GROMACS .gro file of C-alpha atoms in nm:
model
  406
    1MET     CA    1   0.641  -1.175   1.715
    2THR     CA    2   0.450  -1.465   1.577
    3ALA     CA    3   0.562  -1.714   1.318
    4ALA     CA    4   0.376  -1.739   0.983
    5PRO     CA    5   0.129  -2.052   1.008
    6SER     CA    6   0.205  -2.374   0.823
    7PRO     CA    7   0.017  -2.407   0.498
    8ALA     CA    8  -0.143  -2.720   0.592
    9PHE     CA    9  -0.338  -2.564   0.902
   10LEU     CA   10  -0.430  -2.224   0.668
   11PRO     CA   11  -0.832  -2.219   0.637
   12PRO     CA   12  -0.903  -2.168   0.257
   13GLY     CA   13  -0.859  -1.805   0.150
   14ALA     CA   14  -1.173  -1.574   0.066
   15LEU     CA   15  -1.041  -1.544  -0.292
   16ALA     CA   16  -0.934  -1.913  -0.310
   17GLY     CA   17  -0.989  -2.013  -0.690
   18VAL     CA   18  -0.908  -1.681  -0.819
   19ARG     CA   19  -0.635  -1.662  -1.076
   20VAL     CA   20  -0.399  -1.336  -1.100
   21VAL     CA   21  -0.174  -1.247  -1.359
   22GLU     CA   22   0.079  -0.982  -1.270
   23MET     CA   23   0.278  -0.826  -1.513
   24GLY     CA   24   0.370  -0.515  -1.334
   25GLN     CA   25   0.678  -0.437  -1.107
   26LEU     CA   26   0.809  -0.244  -0.841
   27ILE     CA   27   0.518  -0.104  -0.599
   28ALA     CA   28   0.185  -0.004  -0.774
   29GLY     CA   29   0.086  -0.317  -0.956
   30PRO     CA   30   0.271  -0.553  -0.735
   31PHE     CA   31   0.127  -0.429  -0.399
   32CYS     CA   32  -0.222  -0.513  -0.548
   33GLY     CA   33  -0.104  -0.846  -0.646
   34LYS     CA   34   0.035  -0.879  -0.269
   35THR     CA   35  -0.311  -0.817  -0.111
   36LEU     CA   36  -0.505  -1.044  -0.342
   37GLY     CA   37  -0.215  -1.323  -0.253
   38GLU     CA   38  -0.274  -1.254   0.089
   39PHE     CA   39  -0.635  -1.349   0.075
   40GLY     CA   40  -0.585  -1.698  -0.113
   41ALA     CA   41  -0.570  -1.553  -0.486
   42ASP     CA   42  -0.332  -1.773  -0.693
   43VAL     CA   43  -0.101  -1.511  -0.813
   44VAL     CA   44   0.141  -1.550  -1.088
   45LYS     CA   45   0.410  -1.298  -1.156
   46ILE     CA   46   0.547  -1.283  -1.505
   47GLU     CA   47   0.903  -1.135  -1.470
   48THR     CA   48   1.177  -1.037  -1.719
   49PRO     CA   49   1.441  -1.328  -1.766
   50GLY     CA   50   1.777  -1.258  -1.599
   51ALA     CA   51   1.674  -0.942  -1.410
   52GLY     CA   52   1.351  -1.005  -1.286
   53ASP     CA   53   1.127  -0.740  -1.091
   54PRO     CA   54   1.393  -0.442  -1.020
   55LEU     CA   55   1.233  -0.437  -0.657
   56ARG     CA   56   1.460  -0.768  -0.597
   57ASN     CA   57   1.740  -0.520  -0.586
   58TRP     CA   58   1.603  -0.200  -0.401
   59ARG     CA   59   1.744  -0.090  -0.069
   60MET     CA   60   1.884  -0.346   0.159
   61LEU     CA   61   2.001  -0.689   0.026
   62GLN     CA   62   2.045  -1.006   0.193
   63ASP     CA   63   2.227  -1.263  -0.010
   64GLY     CA   64   2.161  -1.061  -0.320
   65THR     CA   65   1.787  -1.016  -0.275
   66SER     CA   66   1.613  -0.743  -0.109
   67VAL     CA   67   1.422  -0.777   0.201
   68TRP     CA   68   1.148  -0.565   0.068
   69TRP     CA   69   1.101  -0.821  -0.193
   70GLN     CA   70   1.006  -1.076   0.068
   71VAL     CA   71   0.674  -0.889   0.184
   72GLN     CA   72   0.574  -0.768  -0.156
   73SER     CA   73   0.628  -1.104  -0.331
   74ARG     CA   74   0.475  -1.320  -0.066
   75ASN     CA   75   0.224  -1.577  -0.207
   76LYS     CA   76   0.325  -1.526  -0.556
   77ARG     CA   77   0.471  -1.777  -0.835
   78SER     CA   78   0.749  -1.648  -1.054
   79VAL     CA   79   0.729  -1.700  -1.423
   80ALA     CA   80   1.030  -1.582  -1.627
   81VAL     CA   81   0.899  -1.459  -1.956
   82ASP     CA   82   1.038  -1.240  -2.213
   83LEU     CA   83   0.761  -1.011  -2.308
   84ARG     CA   84   0.933  -0.846  -2.577
   85SER     CA   85   0.925  -1.190  -2.804
   86ALA     CA   86   0.635  -1.288  -2.987
   87GLU     CA   87   0.677  -1.630  -2.809
   88GLY     CA   88   0.679  -1.499  -2.470
   89GLN     CA   89   0.355  -1.280  -2.570
   90ASP     CA   90   0.206  -1.574  -2.682
   91ILE     CA   91   0.273  -1.744  -2.341
   92ALA     CA   92   0.138  -1.440  -2.186
   93ARG     CA   93  -0.174  -1.459  -2.374
   94ARG     CA   94  -0.219  -1.826  -2.289
   95LEU     CA   95  -0.182  -1.744  -1.909
   96ILE     CA   96  -0.444  -1.442  -1.936
   97ALA     CA   97  -0.711  -1.670  -2.120
   98GLU     CA   98  -0.712  -1.910  -1.805
   99ALA     CA   99  -0.707  -1.593  -1.559
  100ASP     CA  100  -0.957  -1.430  -1.364
  101VAL     CA  101  -0.749  -1.090  -1.304
  102LEU     CA  102  -0.455  -0.908  -1.493
  103VAL     CA  103  -0.253  -0.669  -1.317
  104GLU     CA  104  -0.037  -0.433  -1.513
  105ASN     CA  105   0.132  -0.103  -1.442
  106PHE     CA  106   0.315  -0.024  -1.753
  107ARG     CA  107   0.299   0.301  -1.934
  108PRO     CA  108  -0.020   0.326  -2.143
  109GLY     CA  109  -0.002   0.190  -2.469
  110THR     CA  110   0.266  -0.086  -2.381
  111LEU     CA  111   0.026  -0.375  -2.385
  112GLU     CA  112  -0.119  -0.257  -2.707
  113GLY     CA  113   0.193  -0.248  -2.866
  114TRP     CA  114   0.259  -0.614  -2.793
  115GLY     CA  115  -0.118  -0.707  -2.907
  116MET     CA  116  -0.255  -0.718  -2.576
  117SER     CA  117  -0.512  -0.453  -2.601
  118PRO     CA  118  -0.803  -0.484  -2.345
  119GLU     CA  119  -1.030  -0.553  -2.675
  120ALA     CA  120  -0.787  -0.824  -2.799
  121LEU     CA  121  -0.780  -0.981  -2.432
  122HIS     CA  122  -1.156  -0.972  -2.365
  123ALA     CA  123  -1.223  -1.145  -2.692
  124LEU     CA  124  -0.960  -1.416  -2.562
  125ASN     CA  125  -1.117  -1.407  -2.216
  126PRO     CA  126  -1.446  -1.228  -2.195
  127GLY     CA  127  -1.465  -1.251  -1.786
  128LEU     CA  128  -1.099  -1.069  -1.784
  129VAL     CA  129  -1.098  -0.795  -1.487
  130MET     CA  130  -0.785  -0.585  -1.619
  131LEU     CA  131  -0.642  -0.360  -1.357
  132ARG     CA  132  -0.446  -0.078  -1.550
  133ILE     CA  133  -0.241   0.148  -1.284
  134SER     CA  134  -0.023   0.417  -1.462
  135GLY     CA  135   0.092   0.788  -1.400
  136TYR     CA  136  -0.193   0.964  -1.540
  137GLY     CA  137  -0.445   0.706  -1.627
  138GLN     CA  138  -0.502   0.543  -1.992
  139THR     CA  139  -0.680   0.863  -2.118
  140GLY     CA  140  -0.614   1.279  -2.100
  141PRO     CA  141  -0.358   1.482  -2.206
  142TYR     CA  142  -0.070   1.363  -1.986
  143ARG     CA  143  -0.126   0.998  -2.063
  144ASP     CA  144   0.190   0.921  -2.219
  145LEU     CA  145   0.434   1.134  -1.988
  146PRO     CA  146   0.605   0.903  -1.747
  147GLY     CA  147   0.478   0.910  -1.409
  148PHE     CA  148   0.606   0.744  -1.064
  149GLY     CA  149   0.453   0.766  -0.738
  150VAL     CA  150   0.633   1.062  -0.601
  151ILE     CA  151   0.467   1.277  -0.915
  152GLY     CA  152   0.143   1.152  -0.842
  153GLU     CA  153   0.175   1.274  -0.489
  154ALA     CA  154   0.283   1.622  -0.593
  155MET     CA  155  -0.031   1.636  -0.857
  156GLY     CA  156  -0.249   1.494  -0.633
  157GLY     CA  157  -0.204   1.775  -0.401
  158LEU     CA  158   0.001   1.600  -0.102
  159ARG     CA  159   0.361   1.692  -0.165
  160HIS     CA  160   0.217   2.073  -0.127
  161LEU     CA  161   0.075   1.977   0.253
  162THR     CA  162   0.392   1.823   0.375
  163GLY     CA  163   0.673   1.949   0.579
  164GLU     CA  164   0.698   2.306   0.753
  165PRO     CA  165   0.543   2.617   0.669
  166GLY     CA  166   0.767   2.794   0.404
  167ARG     CA  167   0.995   2.496   0.354
  168VAL     CA  168   1.048   2.270   0.086
  169PRO     CA  169   0.786   1.986   0.054
  170VAL     CA  170   0.910   1.687   0.167
  171ARG     CA  171   0.832   1.329   0.123
  172VAL     CA  172   0.626   1.129   0.392
  173GLY     CA  173   0.875   0.873   0.391
  174VAL     CA  174   0.699   0.597   0.199
  175SER     CA  175   0.594   0.532  -0.137
  176ILE     CA  176   0.236   0.641  -0.032
  177GLY     CA  177   0.150   0.723  -0.380
  178ASP     CA  178   0.219   0.370  -0.522
  179THR     CA  179   0.041   0.188  -0.243
  180LEU     CA  180  -0.243   0.437  -0.241
  181ALA     CA  181  -0.289   0.324  -0.624
  182ALA     CA  182  -0.260  -0.018  -0.533
  183LEU     CA  183  -0.505  -0.016  -0.284
  184HIS     CA  184  -0.745   0.169  -0.506
  185GLY     CA  185  -0.675  -0.087  -0.781
  186THR     CA  186  -0.759  -0.370  -0.547
  187ILE     CA  187  -1.119  -0.209  -0.457
  188GLY     CA  188  -1.171  -0.215  -0.823
  189VAL     CA  189  -1.068  -0.560  -0.875
  190LEU     CA  190  -1.283  -0.691  -0.574
  191THR     CA  191  -1.557  -0.497  -0.711
  192ALA     CA  192  -1.570  -0.602  -1.084
  193LEU     CA  193  -1.511  -0.942  -0.963
  194TYR     CA  194  -1.825  -0.904  -0.743
  195HIS     CA  195  -2.045  -0.749  -1.065
  196ARG     CA  196  -1.888  -1.067  -1.264
  197LYS     CA  197  -2.002  -1.306  -1.008
  198VAL     CA  198  -2.320  -1.184  -0.879
  199HIS     CA  199  -2.490  -0.974  -1.162
  200GLY     CA  200  -2.321  -1.197  -1.427
  201GLY     CA  201  -2.154  -0.878  -1.590
  202PRO     CA  202  -1.847  -0.920  -1.804
  203GLY     CA  203  -1.517  -0.867  -1.752
  204GLN     CA  204  -1.394  -0.493  -1.763
  205VAL     CA  205  -1.096  -0.248  -1.721
  206ILE     CA  206  -1.025  -0.087  -1.413
  207ASP     CA  207  -0.815   0.265  -1.458
  208VAL     CA  208  -0.607   0.405  -1.185
  209ALA     CA  209  -0.399   0.684  -1.202
  210LEU     CA  210  -0.130   0.757  -0.933
  211HIS     CA  211  -0.224   1.128  -0.891
  212GLU     CA  212  -0.625   1.065  -0.863
  213ALA     CA  213  -0.555   0.812  -0.603
  214VAL     CA  214  -0.369   1.054  -0.391
  215PHE     CA  215  -0.628   1.334  -0.462
  216ASN     CA  216  -0.894   1.095  -0.355
  217VAL     CA  217  -0.806   1.109   0.002
  218MET     CA  218  -0.713   1.479   0.019
  219GLU     CA  219  -1.032   1.536   0.219
  220SER     CA  220  -1.199   1.868   0.145
  221LEU     CA  221  -0.889   2.033  -0.032
  222VAL     CA  222  -1.101   2.131  -0.336
  223PRO     CA  223  -1.423   2.200  -0.184
  224GLU     CA  224  -1.265   2.475   0.041
  225TYR     CA  225  -1.091   2.618  -0.264
  226SER     CA  226  -1.440   2.593  -0.453
  227ALA     CA  227  -1.645   2.756  -0.191
  228PHE     CA  228  -1.404   3.014  -0.042
  229GLY     CA  229  -1.091   3.047  -0.278
  230ALA     CA  230  -0.909   2.900   0.019
  231VAL     CA  231  -0.552   2.732  -0.058
  232ARG     CA  232  -0.456   2.471   0.241
  233ASP     CA  233  -0.080   2.516   0.299
  234ALA     CA  234   0.161   2.310   0.485
  235ALA     CA  235   0.130   2.314   0.855
  236GLY     CA  236   0.390   2.107   0.995
  237SER     CA  237   0.254   1.860   1.269
  238ALA     CA  238  -0.067   2.074   1.328
  239LEU     CA  239  -0.377   1.972   1.185
  240PRO     CA  240  -0.527   2.328   1.026
  241GLY     CA  241  -0.879   2.405   1.099
  242ILE     CA  242  -0.900   2.122   1.374
  243ALA     CA  243  -0.753   2.215   1.734
  244PRO     CA  244  -0.634   2.120   1.956
  245SER     CA  245  -0.395   1.852   1.753
  246ASN     CA  246  -0.040   1.891   1.739
  247ALA     CA  247   0.308   1.738   1.825
  248TYR     CA  248   0.436   1.867   2.156
  249PRO     CA  249   0.763   1.852   2.319
  250CYS     CA  250   0.848   1.626   2.642
  251ALA     CA  251   1.148   1.596   2.840
  252ASP     CA  252   1.265   1.285   2.647
  253GLY     CA  253   1.102   1.319   2.297
  254TRP     CA  254   0.775   1.439   2.106
  255VAL     CA  255   0.411   1.310   2.172
  256LEU     CA  256   0.125   1.383   1.946
  257VAL     CA  257  -0.204   1.455   2.130
  258ALA     CA  258  -0.557   1.489   1.953
  259GLY     CA  259  -0.760   1.704   2.179
  260ASN     CA  260  -0.988   1.835   1.940
  261GLY     CA  261  -1.313   1.656   2.034
  262ASP     CA  262  -1.563   1.875   2.293
  263SER     CA  263  -1.555   1.631   2.568
  264ILE     CA  264  -1.184   1.527   2.527
  265PHE     CA  265  -1.052   1.896   2.487
  266ARG     CA  266  -1.238   1.945   2.834
  267ARG     CA  267  -1.055   1.647   2.980
  268LEU     CA  268  -0.726   1.762   2.853
  269MET     CA  269  -0.733   2.100   2.993
  270GLU     CA  270  -0.880   1.940   3.343
  271THR     CA  271  -0.589   1.711   3.328
  272ILE     CA  272  -0.279   1.961   3.254
  273GLY     CA  273  -0.421   2.191   3.498
  274ARG     CA  274  -0.631   2.450   3.310
  275ALA     CA  275  -0.936   2.444   3.442
  276ASP     CA  276  -1.021   2.791   3.328
  277LEU     CA  277  -0.962   2.684   2.962
  278ALA     CA  278  -1.173   2.359   3.018
  279THR     CA  279  -1.478   2.589   3.093
  280ALA     CA  280  -1.430   2.875   2.899
  281ALA     CA  281  -1.732   2.938   2.718
  282ASP     CA  282  -1.578   3.017   2.365
  283LEU     CA  283  -1.371   2.695   2.373
  284GLN     CA  284  -1.678   2.484   2.394
  285SER     CA  285  -1.642   2.403   2.023
  286ASN     CA  286  -1.409   2.363   1.749
  287ALA     CA  287  -1.406   2.731   1.609
  288GLY     CA  288  -1.379   2.873   1.934
  289ARG     CA  289  -1.060   2.651   1.982
  290VAL     CA  290  -0.923   2.724   1.629
  291ALA     CA  291  -0.932   3.096   1.705
  292ARG     CA  292  -0.703   3.049   2.021
  293VAL     CA  293  -0.535   2.778   1.883
  294ALA     CA  294  -0.174   2.911   1.961
  295GLU     CA  295  -0.246   2.967   2.330
  296LEU     CA  296  -0.374   2.612   2.362
  297ASP     CA  297  -0.076   2.473   2.187
  298ALA     CA  298   0.130   2.627   2.407
  299ALA     CA  299  -0.036   2.543   2.736
  300ILE     CA  300  -0.028   2.197   2.646
  301GLY     CA  301   0.358   2.221   2.531
  302ALA     CA  302   0.436   2.359   2.873
  303TRP     CA  303   0.269   2.093   3.062
  304THR     CA  304   0.429   1.819   2.831
  305LEU     CA  305   0.764   1.957   2.818
  306SER     CA  306   0.800   1.926   3.212
  307ARG     CA  307   0.763   1.572   3.205
  308PRO     CA  308   0.901   1.215   3.053
  309MET     CA  309   0.717   1.076   2.746
  310ALA     CA  310   0.590   0.760   2.947
  311GLU     CA  311   0.464   1.003   3.237
  312VAL     CA  312   0.283   1.201   2.957
  313LEU     CA  313   0.126   0.918   2.776
  314SER     CA  314   0.010   0.741   3.114
  315VAL     CA  315  -0.160   1.024   3.254
  316LEU     CA  316  -0.350   1.110   2.915
  317GLY     CA  317  -0.435   0.737   2.868
  318ALA     CA  318  -0.594   0.746   3.222
  319ALA     CA  319  -0.783   1.060   3.115
  320ARG     CA  320  -0.911   0.906   2.798
  321VAL     CA  321  -0.741   1.159   2.574
  322PRO     CA  322  -0.577   1.045   2.255
  323ALA     CA  323  -0.218   1.052   2.276
  324GLY     CA  324   0.112   0.861   2.143
  325LYS     CA  325   0.444   0.872   2.075
  326VAL     CA  326   0.624   0.881   1.738
  327TYR     CA  327   0.723   0.497   1.647
  328THR     CA  328   1.027   0.404   1.481
  329ALA     CA  329   1.099   0.058   1.355
  330LYS     CA  330   1.265  -0.016   1.661
  331ASP     CA  331   0.967   0.084   1.872
  332ILE     CA  332   0.749  -0.115   1.649
  333HIS     CA  333   0.963  -0.426   1.716
  334GLU     CA  334   0.934  -0.379   2.070
  335ASP     CA  335   0.547  -0.296   2.104
  336PRO     CA  336   0.343  -0.592   2.272
  337HIS     CA  337   0.018  -0.448   2.099
  338TYR     CA  338   0.194  -0.541   1.764
  339ARG     CA  339   0.268  -0.890   1.857
  340ALA     CA  340  -0.064  -0.949   2.004
  341ARG     CA  341  -0.254  -0.864   1.690
  342ASP     CA  342  -0.013  -1.063   1.472
  343MET     CA  343   0.082  -0.784   1.295
  344LEU     CA  344   0.479  -0.915   1.328
  345LEU     CA  345   0.536  -1.221   1.181
  346GLN     CA  346   0.848  -1.462   1.107
  347GLN     CA  347   0.863  -1.521   0.777
  348THR     CA  348   1.158  -1.784   0.618
  349THR     CA  349   1.307  -1.698   0.290
  350ARG     CA  350   1.364  -1.939   0.042
  351ASP     CA  351   1.748  -1.872   0.142
  352GLY     CA  352   1.675  -1.998   0.499
  353HIS     CA  353   1.691  -1.664   0.661
  354VAL     CA  354   1.406  -1.608   0.906
  355VAL     CA  355   1.288  -1.224   0.862
  356GLU     CA  356   1.027  -1.023   1.066
  357VAL     CA  357   0.754  -0.887   0.832
  358PRO     CA  358   0.442  -0.706   0.842
  359GLY     CA  359   0.115  -0.897   0.924
  360ILE     CA  360  -0.159  -0.895   0.700
  361VAL     CA  361  -0.449  -0.616   0.714
  362PRO     CA  362  -0.736  -0.631   0.722
  363LYS     CA  363  -0.816  -0.904   0.941
  364LEU     CA  364  -1.120  -1.103   0.850
  365SER     CA  365  -1.281  -1.315   1.114
  366ALA     CA  366  -1.373  -1.619   0.907
  367THR     CA  367  -1.121  -1.602   0.609
  368PRO     CA  368  -0.807  -1.423   0.728
  369GLY     CA  369  -0.520  -1.342   0.522
  370SER     CA  370  -0.213  -1.573   0.559
  371VAL     CA  371   0.154  -1.622   0.429
  372ARG     CA  372   0.130  -1.950   0.242
  373THR     CA  373   0.444  -1.924   0.052
  374SER     CA  374   0.771  -1.704   0.084
  375ALA     CA  375   0.893  -1.496  -0.190
  376PRO     CA  376   1.000  -1.681  -0.516
  377HIS     CA  377   1.316  -1.686  -0.668
  378LEU     CA  378   1.300  -1.557  -1.035
  379GLY     CA  379   1.160  -1.809  -1.259
  380ASP     CA  380   1.105  -2.090  -0.936
  381ASP     CA  381   0.768  -2.160  -1.095
  382THR     CA  382   0.816  -2.107  -1.493
  383ASP     CA  383   0.800  -2.499  -1.540
  384ALA     CA  384   0.495  -2.562  -1.345
  385VAL     CA  385   0.274  -2.277  -1.478
  386LEU     CA  386   0.371  -2.336  -1.816
  387ARG     CA  387   0.261  -2.724  -1.733
  388GLU     CA  388  -0.069  -2.590  -1.631
  389VAL     CA  389  -0.154  -2.397  -1.975
  390GLY     CA  390  -0.069  -2.723  -2.198
  391LEU     CA  391   0.319  -2.675  -2.276
  392THR     CA  392   0.501  -3.016  -2.275
  393GLU     CA  393   0.862  -3.041  -2.155
  394GLU     CA  394   0.993  -3.059  -2.501
  395GLN     CA  395   0.853  -2.733  -2.579
  396ILE     CA  396   0.949  -2.561  -2.234
  397ALA     CA  397   1.308  -2.668  -2.298
  398GLN     CA  398   1.281  -2.564  -2.644
  399LEU     CA  399   1.161  -2.207  -2.508
  400ARG     CA  400   1.435  -2.196  -2.221
  401ALA     CA  401   1.702  -2.273  -2.515
  402ARG     CA  402   1.603  -1.971  -2.704
  403GLY     CA  403   1.603  -1.743  -2.390
  404VAL     CA  404   1.217  -1.706  -2.427
  405VAL     CA  405   1.180  -1.826  -2.063
  406ALA     CA  406   1.389  -1.887  -1.782
   0.00000   0.00000   0.00000
C-alpha cells in the first residue's frame, strides 16, 4: 500500500493549465472530472449549497461523508453556488467564460432553461469544449426521458447478457453504465482539446448517451443479428462461441480458466492429463472446440475440483495457461501485485482519516497521474474561486448573505 505522494514532489500533469468546470453530480459527469483532474486539470466543481452532490451521502459514511466521495472528488475544488438563481447562473457563466471544458450530466434542456445553451456559452467562450452526458442523448425521441446508468445498461444490451441462462438479468455489481459513459466522454474531451490546439478548431459539444456508451462495447452483438438473425443470450460464466473459457470449481472455491487459444488449449489439456484431447484433430481450432465445449468443460472441471485453488493456479501458471481466482476487496487489499503497481494508495481525508483508495489508470511514463488534493468539503473553495473570476470580498459576502453561495 503506497501513500499518495506529496504535491510538492509531483511532476506537472499532462493536463496542467486546463480549467474544467464540473456541473454534474453522482457518477457519470463527476467520474470524467475525476479522470481529468488526476492528470493535472484544475477541476472546479459547482455544488448546491446545503446539500452538495448526493454522492457525498451514498453507501458507507465516515464522519458523515461517503468514502466513495473521497475517490470521486479528489483533485477537485468545491464551489457552492445556487444555480437555480439568476445570480448563481451569472457566477457559473463567469467561471465557464474562463474554462477550457464544461462537464454536465443534467437532463437535456436544463442548461438551456438557465440561459446556458451551447450557442450562448460558445458566444461567451468560443473555445469551450462542452461535454454533455445524459440518459438518451441531446436528440432523438427519448431525449426527455429520465435515464440512469442501470437503464443505459439495459437499453445498451448488457443487462440481457448478464446472469445465468433463463434467470433474472443481474447487475454486474458496479455502476458500469455511468463509468463507461464517463470514459467515452473523457475520450471526447481530450480529442476536442487536441483538435482545438493542433488544428486551430473551435470549441465543440460532445454528446454522450449512457446507452450508447454501453452499446459501443457490446462486441459482435448487432453484426451477428444482422448477418445471421442470431440473438446472443445470457451464458453465465462462459464465453459463448469461444472455448474453453469458463469458471471451474476447485476444492475451496472457483477459478477462471481461459484456454481458448490454439496453443494454450494444447498446453492446458496436457497439463490436466488429457493428451487425447490435446491432439484431437477436430479440437485444433476454436470452431471444433465450441462443438465439444460441454465435454471440455467437464474435463477441466473434473481436474480442478480435486485440487485446492492455490495448486490449480500454480500449475496452470507454470504451464502458461491464463487462470485466476475471483477477487474480493480483501483479496485486492492483500495482493502484492496491486501494491507493486501503486494501485492501492493511502489518502488522507480532510477530516484526518487515512483511507485506502484505488490508484490511477492509465500509467503515463513522463506525466503520470497523481493525487494532489483530497476530496473537498462542500464549499471549501468558494471564496478562492470567486476571487479568481473578479468578485470582491464584499460581493462574495453579499452573495453568501442572500444564500446564492456558501
